[in-house]
XYZ file of C-alpha atoms in Angstrom:
737
model
C 75.147 20.433 92.604
C 78.184 21.263 94.745
C 77.451 21.664 98.425
C 78.203 24.850 100.348
C 80.450 24.759 103.411
C 79.922 26.902 106.482
C 81.105 27.036 110.086
C 78.836 28.118 112.935
C 79.977 29.007 116.451
C 77.531 27.493 118.953
C 76.920 28.972 122.391
C 75.295 27.285 125.366
C 76.608 23.715 124.967
C 77.420 22.079 128.306
C 78.346 18.473 127.507
C 78.663 15.770 124.850
C 74.911 15.151 124.897
C 74.369 18.765 123.728
C 76.777 18.313 120.824
C 75.132 15.018 119.863
C 71.636 16.540 119.960
C 72.616 19.532 117.776
C 74.401 17.260 115.307
C 71.391 14.961 115.028
C 69.034 17.934 114.674
C 71.050 19.466 111.830
C 71.540 16.134 110.062
C 67.780 15.550 110.040
C 67.444 18.600 107.774
C 67.269 17.629 104.109
C 70.520 18.161 102.200
C 72.592 18.815 105.363
C 75.670 17.036 106.690
C 76.896 18.424 110.011
C 79.664 17.714 112.476
C 79.566 19.379 115.897
C 82.786 19.751 117.892
C 82.260 20.230 121.623
C 85.821 21.376 122.352
C 85.758 24.088 119.668
C 82.034 24.754 120.230
C 81.577 24.789 116.468
C 79.441 23.097 113.835
C 81.050 22.361 110.465
C 78.160 22.113 108.016
C 77.935 21.030 104.379
C 74.553 21.765 102.783
C 72.663 21.957 99.490
C 71.934 25.683 98.917
C 68.801 24.796 96.919
C 67.257 23.115 99.964
C 68.535 25.123 102.937
C 70.476 28.295 103.723
C 72.584 29.730 106.547
C 69.609 31.406 108.196
C 67.689 28.106 108.436
C 70.710 26.340 109.889
C 71.160 29.019 112.549
C 67.422 28.990 113.321
C 67.504 25.220 113.773
C 70.288 25.567 116.352
C 68.326 28.318 118.125
C 65.169 26.148 118.098
C 67.184 23.400 119.793
C 67.948 25.854 122.594
C 71.395 27.184 121.723
C 72.983 30.310 120.265
C 74.557 30.496 116.795
C 77.177 32.812 115.258
C 78.145 32.246 111.614
C 81.935 32.516 111.242
C 82.835 34.745 108.302
C 85.334 37.579 108.426
C 84.694 39.784 111.430
C 82.241 37.276 112.949
C 85.208 35.018 113.701
C 86.511 37.846 115.878
C 83.008 38.136 117.386
C 83.172 34.458 118.354
C 86.555 35.012 119.978
C 85.185 38.009 121.868
C 82.200 35.919 122.967
C 84.583 33.337 124.458
C 86.456 36.065 126.360
C 83.160 37.409 127.689
C 82.066 33.898 128.651
C 85.277 33.420 130.677
C 84.682 36.787 132.386
C 81.080 35.758 133.196
C 82.236 32.415 134.597
C 84.818 34.163 136.790
C 82.158 36.546 138.138
C 79.658 33.741 138.757
C 82.268 31.598 140.483
C 83.385 34.469 142.732
C 79.823 35.281 143.852
C 78.919 31.613 144.245
C 82.070 30.939 146.294
C 81.438 33.862 148.645
C 77.858 32.689 149.270
C 78.859 29.025 149.662
C 81.776 29.456 152.086
C 79.579 30.055 155.196
C 77.523 26.968 154.246
C 80.714 24.940 153.823
C 81.886 26.237 157.226
C 78.636 25.146 158.812
C 78.941 21.700 157.190
C 82.473 21.345 158.599
C 81.032 21.655 162.098
C 79.204 18.332 161.661
C 82.418 16.270 161.296
C 84.230 14.924 164.359
C 87.669 15.642 162.887
C 86.737 19.329 162.412
C 84.810 19.763 165.659
C 87.535 22.083 166.972
C 86.480 24.737 164.444
C 84.241 27.397 165.979
C 80.970 27.661 164.016
C 78.943 30.878 164.537
C 75.373 30.217 165.660
C 74.088 32.249 162.736
C 75.689 29.854 160.258
C 73.599 26.976 161.641
C 70.316 28.868 161.219
C 68.148 27.353 158.484
C 66.789 30.698 157.299
C 70.302 32.134 157.064
C 71.382 29.093 155.034
C 68.322 29.469 152.806
C 69.187 33.125 152.182
C 72.680 32.150 151.038
C 71.726 29.056 149.024
C 68.745 30.508 147.118
C 70.776 33.030 145.026
C 73.299 30.308 144.169
C 70.533 27.874 143.202
C 68.319 30.228 141.195
C 70.593 33.053 140.011
C 74.041 31.483 139.578
C 72.463 28.159 138.629
C 69.592 29.517 136.544
C 71.285 28.659 133.247
C 71.286 24.993 134.353
C 67.503 25.135 134.614
C 67.224 26.763 131.188
C 69.520 24.175 129.652
C 67.630 21.306 131.303
C 64.255 22.663 130.159
C 65.436 23.032 126.559
C 66.938 19.562 126.553
C 63.799 17.911 127.939
C 61.616 19.954 125.578
C 63.582 18.450 122.684
C 63.128 14.924 124.005
C 66.638 14.376 125.341
C 68.732 14.856 128.463
C 72.127 16.430 129.125
C 74.441 17.424 131.942
C 72.105 20.261 132.945
C 69.351 17.732 133.688
C 71.633 15.832 136.072
C 72.775 19.028 137.803
C 69.223 20.351 138.168
C 67.912 17.017 139.495
C 70.726 16.702 142.028
C 70.878 20.272 143.326
C 67.101 20.814 143.285
C 66.536 17.639 145.300
C 69.014 18.842 147.941
C 67.675 22.416 147.976
C 63.955 21.645 148.085
C 64.374 18.877 150.656
C 66.226 21.389 152.850
C 63.532 23.996 152.229
C 60.894 21.467 153.277
C 62.902 20.722 156.432
C 63.248 24.428 157.210
C 59.504 25.050 156.876
C 58.661 21.908 158.857
C 60.955 23.040 161.692
C 59.280 26.447 161.675
C 55.878 24.848 162.063
C 57.087 22.561 164.840
C 58.870 25.112 166.995
C 57.607 28.461 165.900
C 61.072 29.745 165.167
C 64.014 29.060 162.818
C 65.321 25.577 162.150
C 68.412 24.634 164.120
C 68.304 20.890 164.725
C 66.858 19.727 161.385
C 69.360 18.051 159.041
C 69.700 20.411 156.074
C 71.553 20.080 152.751
C 71.714 23.658 151.507
C 75.499 23.396 151.391
C 75.195 20.378 149.066
C 73.309 22.288 146.363
C 75.357 25.495 146.737
C 78.784 23.842 146.846
C 77.868 21.568 143.929
C 76.913 24.525 141.741
C 80.072 26.385 142.826
C 82.264 23.412 141.930
C 80.536 22.895 138.580
C 80.987 26.569 137.687
C 84.658 26.308 138.717
C 85.028 23.211 136.521
C 83.488 25.065 133.583
C 85.829 28.006 134.155
C 88.927 25.797 134.265
C 87.653 23.897 131.226
C 87.124 27.118 129.249
C 90.610 28.351 130.134
C 92.179 25.010 129.160
C 90.210 24.817 125.889
C 91.489 28.288 125.075
C 95.030 26.979 125.410
C 94.262 24.003 123.155
C 93.468 26.344 120.251
C 96.720 28.297 120.678
C 98.095 26.815 117.438
C 95.491 28.682 115.369
C 96.071 31.916 117.284
C 99.824 31.535 116.805
C 99.434 30.988 113.060
C 97.117 33.984 112.744
C 99.595 36.110 114.680
C 102.352 35.341 112.173
C 100.800 37.489 109.453
C 102.245 40.932 108.803
C 99.905 43.770 109.785
C 101.188 46.367 107.305
C 103.083 46.524 103.998
C 105.096 49.116 102.072
C 103.449 49.515 98.653
C 104.738 51.554 95.693
C 101.881 53.604 94.257
C 102.282 56.538 91.889
C 106.040 56.292 92.417
C 105.793 56.809 96.169
C 106.332 54.344 99.011
C 103.231 54.064 101.201
C 102.773 51.931 104.319
C 99.263 50.502 104.197
C 97.195 47.963 106.135
C 97.756 44.399 104.914
C 94.084 44.177 103.871
C 94.655 46.983 101.331
C 97.302 45.023 99.376
C 95.986 43.664 96.061
C 97.452 41.199 93.592
C 99.885 42.958 91.244
C 101.067 45.518 93.813
C 104.831 46.096 93.973
C 106.044 45.926 97.582
C 109.245 46.867 99.403
C 110.361 44.569 102.245
C 113.154 45.791 104.525
C 115.559 43.604 106.534
C 113.927 42.076 109.581
C 110.397 42.656 108.295
C 107.799 39.998 107.557
C 107.010 39.380 103.896
C 103.408 40.665 103.706
C 101.865 38.332 101.088
C 102.789 35.586 98.628
C 104.579 36.795 95.518
C 107.619 36.871 93.244
C 110.927 38.592 93.998
C 111.650 41.329 91.444
C 114.899 42.804 92.749
C 117.436 42.171 95.486
C 119.266 39.277 97.071
C 118.556 38.059 100.583
C 117.929 35.075 102.825
C 114.472 34.354 104.177
C 113.537 32.620 107.428
C 110.777 30.183 106.382
C 110.665 28.290 109.684
C 107.059 29.337 110.335
C 106.069 27.528 107.146
C 108.446 24.586 107.032
C 109.821 24.168 110.545
C 113.308 24.365 108.985
C 115.546 26.703 110.984
C 118.126 27.410 108.218
C 117.345 30.563 106.170
C 116.755 30.084 102.429
C 118.585 32.159 99.821
C 116.310 34.180 97.527
C 117.133 35.858 94.205
C 115.263 37.504 91.359
C 112.404 35.312 90.140
C 112.164 33.213 93.324
C 108.823 32.792 95.063
C 108.199 34.418 98.440
C 105.689 33.278 101.041
C 103.755 35.684 103.236
C 104.629 35.788 106.981
C 108.182 34.524 106.384
C 110.940 36.919 107.529
C 113.383 38.824 105.310
C 116.698 38.378 107.110
C 119.053 40.740 105.249
C 118.863 43.004 102.240
C 116.069 45.217 100.926
C 113.943 43.382 98.382
C 111.288 44.401 95.900
C 108.476 41.935 95.199
C 105.218 41.673 93.293
C 102.143 40.460 95.171
C 100.485 37.401 93.639
C 98.245 35.985 96.364
C 96.623 38.079 99.068
C 94.061 37.574 101.829
C 92.474 34.124 101.885
C 94.609 32.961 98.922
C 97.978 33.106 100.713
C 99.769 29.948 101.814
C 99.383 30.972 105.477
C 95.608 31.431 105.067
C 95.385 27.990 103.452
C 97.369 26.435 106.290
C 95.078 28.051 108.875
C 92.034 26.763 106.967
C 93.411 23.209 106.855
C 94.275 23.237 110.579
C 90.824 24.622 111.487
C 89.127 21.923 109.403
C 91.286 19.229 111.003
C 90.541 20.500 114.504
C 86.829 20.706 113.747
C 86.579 17.212 112.258
C 85.881 13.972 114.066
C 88.153 10.983 114.298
C 86.350 7.638 113.860
C 87.182 6.703 117.466
C 84.956 9.565 118.632
C 81.888 7.626 117.465
C 82.380 5.412 120.527
C 82.088 8.411 122.848
C 79.145 9.826 120.864
C 77.175 6.574 121.145
C 77.815 6.351 124.874
C 76.985 9.996 125.619
C 73.707 9.737 123.650
C 72.263 7.235 126.148
C 74.326 8.138 129.192
C 72.090 10.647 131.003
C 68.893 8.513 130.958
C 70.871 5.504 132.253
C 72.400 7.576 135.072
C 68.990 8.962 136.037
C 67.654 5.420 136.354
C 70.712 4.366 138.398
C 70.207 7.327 140.758
C 66.546 6.363 141.211
C 67.552 2.762 141.950
C 70.147 3.967 144.485
C 67.463 6.075 146.227
C 64.999 3.183 146.386
C 67.572 0.691 147.656
C 68.701 3.006 150.454
C 65.159 4.118 151.369
C 63.536 0.684 151.427
C 66.397 -1.737 152.164
C 69.616 -0.274 153.592
C 68.165 2.398 155.922
C 64.353 2.117 155.639
C 62.481 5.391 155.891
C 65.554 7.674 155.895
C 64.662 10.033 153.044
C 67.575 12.404 153.635
C 70.196 9.695 153.497
C 68.699 8.009 150.411
C 68.443 11.391 148.713
C 72.092 12.161 149.418
C 73.197 8.923 147.725
C 71.009 9.599 144.669
C 72.368 13.155 144.373
C 75.961 11.870 144.503
C 75.220 9.416 141.671
C 73.619 12.135 139.532
C 76.453 14.589 139.997
C 79.485 12.348 139.542
C 78.109 10.953 136.287
C 78.060 14.191 134.258
C 79.455 13.169 130.818
C 81.583 16.280 130.168
C 84.923 14.455 130.217
C 83.636 11.843 127.773
C 82.658 14.507 125.248
C 85.980 16.328 125.539
C 88.203 13.226 125.385
C 88.642 13.048 121.610
C 88.229 16.619 120.239
C 90.711 18.190 122.657
C 93.380 15.657 121.655
C 92.642 16.223 117.952
C 92.910 20.000 118.465
C 96.181 19.789 120.368
C 97.714 17.125 118.099
C 96.851 18.723 114.766
C 97.843 22.169 116.046
C 101.263 20.995 117.222
C 101.763 19.064 113.975
C 101.108 22.266 112.008
C 103.801 24.033 114.022
C 106.184 21.226 112.981
C 105.266 21.686 109.303
C 102.835 18.734 109.074
C 99.259 19.503 107.972
C 96.596 16.850 108.627
C 93.486 17.520 106.536
C 91.158 15.867 109.054
C 90.867 14.032 112.338
C 90.288 10.763 110.487
C 93.728 11.059 108.849
C 95.356 11.929 112.161
C 93.885 8.709 113.520
C 94.498 6.338 110.582
C 98.143 7.377 110.039
C 99.235 5.395 113.096
C 98.149 2.160 111.338
C 100.657 2.668 108.480
C 103.335 -0.012 108.168
C 104.710 0.675 104.662
C 106.052 3.952 103.246
C 106.248 4.279 99.451
C 108.518 7.148 98.380
C 108.472 8.715 94.946
C 112.063 9.403 93.839
C 112.040 12.699 91.954
C 111.295 15.677 94.175
C 110.785 13.498 97.226
C 113.992 11.565 97.879
C 115.885 13.806 95.444
C 115.726 17.578 95.024
C 113.806 17.199 91.762
C 116.169 19.557 89.945
C 119.259 18.337 87.996
C 122.610 19.819 89.041
C 126.060 19.817 87.442
C 127.978 17.224 89.464
C 131.091 16.197 87.462
C 133.478 17.805 84.954
C 136.227 15.692 83.321
C 138.534 17.540 80.852
C 140.470 15.795 78.067
C 144.194 16.223 77.445
C 145.184 19.635 76.091
C 141.999 21.487 77.067
C 141.435 24.155 79.711
C 138.461 23.497 82.016
C 137.248 27.104 82.269
C 137.518 27.648 78.513
C 135.716 24.353 77.766
C 132.879 25.050 80.201
C 132.496 28.547 78.747
C 131.976 27.037 75.275
C 129.494 24.453 76.593
C 127.531 27.087 78.515
C 127.398 29.381 75.488
C 125.896 26.579 73.389
C 123.526 25.135 76.008
C 122.046 28.569 76.799
C 120.075 28.182 73.581
C 118.440 24.902 74.725
C 115.372 24.549 76.937
C 116.166 20.950 77.923
C 116.347 20.398 81.746
C 119.880 18.990 81.384
C 120.943 22.126 79.473
C 119.449 24.340 82.197
C 121.405 22.393 84.843
C 124.643 22.777 82.865
C 124.192 26.529 82.376
C 123.286 27.065 86.043
C 126.293 25.035 87.202
C 128.696 26.890 84.881
C 127.277 30.273 85.918
C 127.747 29.319 89.578
C 131.461 28.852 88.826
C 131.600 32.492 87.586
C 132.752 31.430 84.104
C 132.091 33.774 81.176
C 129.929 32.330 78.415
C 130.432 33.980 74.991
C 127.679 34.221 72.400
C 127.121 31.271 70.047
C 127.218 31.998 66.293
C 125.026 29.012 65.422
C 123.046 26.379 67.299
C 121.146 23.228 66.374
C 119.434 20.728 68.680
C 119.587 17.139 67.442
C 116.725 15.227 69.156
C 117.925 12.090 70.900
C 121.579 13.002 70.324
C 122.442 16.436 71.798
C 123.460 19.768 70.266
C 125.770 21.125 67.569
C 126.981 24.731 67.808
C 129.551 27.271 66.571
C 131.129 29.305 69.419
C 134.063 31.717 69.028
C 134.858 30.166 65.659
C 135.070 26.646 67.103
C 132.791 23.715 66.207
C 131.235 22.255 69.353
C 129.383 18.961 69.933
C 127.703 18.160 73.283
C 125.654 14.989 73.628
C 125.453 11.220 73.698
C 127.876 8.536 72.577
C 125.786 8.191 69.407
C 126.377 11.868 68.557
C 130.140 11.333 68.873
C 130.036 8.178 66.753
C 127.921 9.952 64.136
C 130.702 12.522 63.692
C 133.522 9.965 63.900
C 134.877 11.172 67.251
C 137.023 8.573 69.035
C 135.753 7.986 72.608
C 136.974 4.473 73.421
C 139.178 5.732 76.255
C 136.242 7.273 78.191
C 133.510 4.646 77.742
C 134.297 2.954 81.085
C 134.396 6.321 82.864
C 131.014 7.201 81.356
C 129.477 3.897 82.464
C 130.747 4.327 86.012
C 129.093 7.755 86.265
C 125.858 6.412 84.776
C 125.903 3.587 87.352
C 125.718 6.337 89.996
C 122.485 7.578 88.432
C 124.038 10.496 86.552
C 123.337 11.724 83.025
C 126.621 12.037 81.096
C 127.169 14.419 78.141
C 130.319 14.001 76.015
C 132.041 17.068 74.510
C 133.996 17.430 71.259
C 135.725 20.601 69.961
C 136.719 20.891 66.274
C 136.350 17.130 65.718
C 138.349 16.075 68.775
C 137.159 14.629 72.112
C 137.510 17.375 74.750
C 135.882 16.023 77.928
C 132.578 15.200 79.587
C 130.101 16.700 82.013
C 127.583 14.880 84.207
C 124.338 16.107 85.772
C 122.191 14.388 88.340
C 119.086 14.936 90.371
C 120.928 14.955 93.681
C 119.624 13.354 96.861
C 118.323 15.689 99.575
C 120.709 15.974 102.494
C 118.059 14.725 104.932
C 116.834 11.704 102.931
C 119.241 9.026 104.207
C 118.733 9.974 107.882
C 114.956 10.111 107.381
C 114.857 6.630 105.822
C 116.934 5.258 108.693
C 114.548 6.879 111.189
C 111.525 5.299 109.472
C 113.171 1.871 109.557
C 113.861 2.264 113.291
C 110.139 2.904 113.752
C 109.470 -0.536 112.265
C 108.266 0.700 108.874
C 109.055 -0.849 105.482
C 110.381 1.773 103.047
C 109.954 1.293 99.283
C 111.064 3.625 96.449
C 108.957 3.999 93.305
C 110.161 5.736 90.135
C 109.851 5.870 86.370
C 113.657 5.771 86.005
C 115.507 2.735 84.690
C 116.505 0.092 87.202
C 120.225 0.962 87.240
C 119.630 4.636 88.073
C 116.905 3.770 90.573
C 119.096 1.280 92.431
C 121.938 3.806 92.546
C 119.714 6.378 94.269
C 118.136 3.776 96.566
C 121.548 2.558 97.755
C 122.560 6.124 98.641
C 119.654 6.498 101.082
C 119.474 2.934 102.394
C 116.326 1.693 100.625
C 116.344 -2.031 99.857
C 113.211 -2.460 97.733
C 112.776 -0.500 94.504
C 109.883 -0.372 92.037
C 111.547 0.985 88.864
C 110.281 1.960 85.385
C 106.785 2.604 86.760
C 104.833 5.164 84.733
C 102.822 7.819 86.624
C 99.511 6.176 85.709
C 100.832 2.812 86.958
C 101.876 4.087 90.407
C 98.335 3.786 91.792
C 98.200 0.150 90.668
C 101.560 -0.516 92.352
C 100.175 0.913 95.605
C 97.061 -1.273 95.314
C 99.224 -4.360 94.814
C 101.046 -3.563 98.062
C 97.694 -3.153 99.812
C 96.669 -6.561 98.453
C 99.596 -7.986 100.431
C 97.825 -6.787 103.596
C 99.908 -3.633 104.032
C 98.711 -0.244 105.260
C 100.411 2.049 102.752
C 101.406 5.703 102.964
C 102.355 7.147 99.563
C 104.688 10.139 99.626
C 104.944 12.271 96.468
C 104.967 15.832 95.202
C 101.180 16.166 95.061
C 100.896 16.630 91.271
C 101.916 13.755 88.973
C 101.596 11.374 91.946
C 97.957 12.345 92.648
C 96.387 8.969 91.587
C 98.789 7.060 93.861
C 98.210 9.522 96.725
C 94.470 8.900 96.472
C 94.874 5.108 96.170
C 97.058 4.838 99.293
C 95.627 4.468 102.789
C 97.364 7.771 103.568
C 98.614 10.211 100.936
C 101.429 12.539 101.965
C 102.336 15.424 99.664
C 105.793 16.956 99.813
C 105.106 20.622 99.211
C 105.757 24.199 100.159
C 102.211 25.295 100.862
C 101.022 25.285 97.255
C 97.345 24.799 96.398
C 98.027 21.510 94.628
C 100.143 20.057 97.417
C 97.575 20.891 100.089
C 94.574 19.642 98.086
C 96.104 16.448 96.656
C 96.778 14.480 99.835
C 95.558 13.621 103.310
C 98.723 15.118 104.820
C 100.944 17.908 103.513
C 104.595 17.929 104.584
C 105.478 21.610 104.447
C 109.213 21.209 105.111
C 109.789 19.399 101.828
C 112.077 16.758 103.345
C 111.428 13.189 104.428
C 112.008 13.743 108.146
C 108.454 15.118 108.289
C 107.083 11.628 107.562
C 108.379 10.343 110.886
C 106.980 13.468 112.597
C 103.533 12.799 111.085
C 103.493 9.153 112.165
C 104.814 9.935 115.654
C 102.190 12.647 116.120
C 99.450 10.241 115.001
C 100.673 7.562 117.417
C 100.956 10.030 120.309
C 97.531 11.549 119.595
C 95.826 8.150 119.451
C 97.508 7.099 122.689
C 96.346 10.387 124.229
C 92.750 9.880 123.042
C 92.672 6.345 124.466
C 94.022 7.643 127.784
C 91.313 10.318 127.837
C 88.518 7.883 126.992
C 89.771 5.424 129.593
C 89.875 7.993 132.382
C 86.576 9.609 131.331
C 84.840 6.230 131.507
C 86.800 5.135 134.588
C 85.564 8.180 136.538
C 82.014 7.004 135.959
C 82.512 3.234 136.132
C 84.352 3.604 139.452
C 82.585 6.699 140.769
C 78.933 5.692 140.288
C 79.129 2.484 142.384
C 81.132 4.293 145.087
C 78.539 7.104 145.189
C 75.633 4.627 145.201
C 77.278 2.677 148.030
C 77.348 5.822 150.163
C 81.102 6.409 150.252
C 81.016 9.704 148.367
C 79.387 12.877 149.641
C 77.622 14.955 146.942
C 80.114 17.808 147.199
C 83.005 15.369 146.712
C 81.162 13.918 143.717
C 80.878 17.431 142.283
C 84.589 18.053 142.759
C 85.465 14.745 141.085
C 83.179 15.525 138.154
C 84.737 18.965 137.640
C 88.270 17.585 137.901
C 87.518 14.827 135.400
C 86.839 17.364 132.631
C 89.838 19.498 133.505
C 92.181 16.495 133.721
C 91.127 15.288 130.251
C 91.834 18.691 128.713
C 95.177 19.048 130.517
C 96.218 15.569 129.371
C 95.455 16.534 125.761
C 97.542 19.681 126.131
C 100.626 17.536 126.730
C 100.664 16.951 122.958
C 101.623 20.595 122.452
C 105.000 19.861 124.036
C 106.016 17.219 121.465
C 109.509 17.903 120.106
C-alpha cells in the first residue's frame, strides 16, 4: 500500500542530539520512516496508514518530551506564529537575564588585576545579594534547561540541556554551599568566600543570547520559501453572471474566466482566451526578458502581466499551481538530509556522554593531581569543558547550508528535489544533452525560402500556406506559422491530398500545387536537377527541405528546422570551462545531429538513438567510470533521466518535468545546468566548512578548557558564537549570483 506523507513542526529541540533522538524514536514505530531537520525544526514522515496515524506520530513526539504541530493549511501559519512567539520569548528572557547578570559580571570584574580600577559597590560582593540575582536566572530563566535535561535522561539519552544543567548547577550549588558555610562561620553574609554565581548566571545569559541569534539567523535561512509564498496574487477579478467581481484568490476555481489588467499578477495557472501582452516570468524562470503571450498560450500564476488587458480561463488553482509545486519541492529539499549529514548525526549521538566523561576526568585530574584539594578550581575547569562542548553547531552545520543553497537555487530557477541531489550533483563530470527541446527549441520554424525563376515569393508562399493549412504534420504547422508571421494572405484550397512519405497535392486558386520530397517531384516528372545541390547543402545544416511545383513546373523550395536556442552555445562553452565533458544524444540521423552539434560546440554525438535506448547509452557511459547528468525534457527522456546519476529536466514548472528528474531547470535553457552544478559545489564546500569549524570548536576548545585556560563564561560565549557563526556562514549561499 502507498505510504502517507506528513510534515510535523517540532517545538522544544535544543541541539542535534534532540533531533537524533526524535528521529530514532519515530523510526522505531512500525511502518514509519522519519527524517528530522534541526534547522527547520520539522519532521518529514512517511508512514503506513494501516499501522499508524498522525495522532500516534504526534503523541510519540510528545512522549519523547517535545511539542508537535501538524503542518496542513492554517497550521503552517500557526507554526510560523509559534516561531515569532518563540523569538519574542527569547528576547524577553535574554533581557531579564542580562539585567540580573550585569551586577554579578561587575562584581567578577573586580577580581581581575587589569580591571581593579573599576569601583565595585560593597553590595555587589555580598553573597546573599548575588544569590538573590542568580537564583531567578538559574531556576526561572533556565528552568526549560532542567525540563529538557530531565526529559532527555528519562528517555535514556543526553543532549545540550544536560551539559548546561550540569555546568550551571555545579557552579550555582557550590556557591550556595559556600554562602551558607560563610554564614555559619561568621554569623553574617559571605564576603570573602570565593563564589561562582556569576558563572552560572552569565552562562545561561550567553546561551539564551546564542539561541536568540540562532533563531533570528534560521529565520533568514528560510527566506526563500517566504519569498516564493509572497509572490502569489492575493485577489483575482472573476467574471460571474456577466459581472466582474474581485474575489480572494482562494475563491477561484478551475474553469473560472478571469480578467488580468496591466501590471497585475496572473492569479492562477490557465489558458489565455483573449488579448495580446508580454508576461514577466522571471519569478518562475529567472529570465528577465518578458515573454509574448497570445490566444491559446499558457499562463502561470504569480507571473506579471506587463501590458494589455487579458482574459484567461483558470485551469489549476491552489495546491495544483506551478508556484505551489515549486514551493513544495523547495520545502522537501530543505527538509531532507544530505548523505554527508550522517557523519554529524553519528557524532552528535555519542557526543554528550563522551563530553560528560571528559569533564569528570578534568575535575579529577585538577582535584587530585594539579591542585590537590581545590574543589572550586577543579569544578571551574569541569564546567568550562561541559559548556564549550555543546553540540549545537554540529547539528546545524548541514541543514542550514541545504536550506540556504536549495532556496537560492530556486530563486535562480533550479529546483533540487532533495538534499541528496544537491550533494551528489557536484560529483558530475559528464553532461548528456538531449537535442530536441533541450539544445534546440523543440519546435520547427520556417528558416529558408528560395524562389524559382518567374515566380513571386509572396504569391508562392500564399499558395503553399493555403495547401499546408489542411495538414496536421509538424512541418506543415511550421510552414503555416512562418508564412502567417510574414503577413501573407493564404487563400482557400479547392482540393487537398496528403501523400504519406512524399508530401501533399492541392488545388489552390485554380493552380495545381505540389509540396514535398524529391521523390514527389520525380513521381510527377518535375525537373529538379538544378536545385539538388542547394537542397543537400540545406539538409547538411540539419534542415528539412520541401520542394514546390506549380502547374507541373518547379517553383522553389522552403526549409524548416528545429532551431538552436540562443543560449545553448554559450552554455556548452561554460560547461566545458568547468571541466565537464558534454555529449549530445538524439534520435536524428548522424548528418543532422552533427550539424546541430557543430553549431553549439559539442564534439561527441550519439545519433540515431531511440528513446528506449537512451537509458542504455547513459549506462554505457557510467560503465566507463563517469558520473553522468542527463538533461532532457522530462517526458520521453524519463528512462534516461532515471538511469543517470543526476537527472535534470528542462521544463516550465509542469507536473511531468518536476516529477521526472532529480533537478528541474525552470528557465528552459542550458545555462541553468552550470548554475545547478555551481550551487552544488558551493553548498558542499559550505557544509564542509561548517562541519570543520563545528568540530574544530570542540577539538580545540575542550583541551583548552580542561587545561584551565578558558573561564566558564568565555566557554559559554564561544559555544554560543559557534552556532551563530555556522548559520551565518550558510547564509552566504543566498548571495550567489
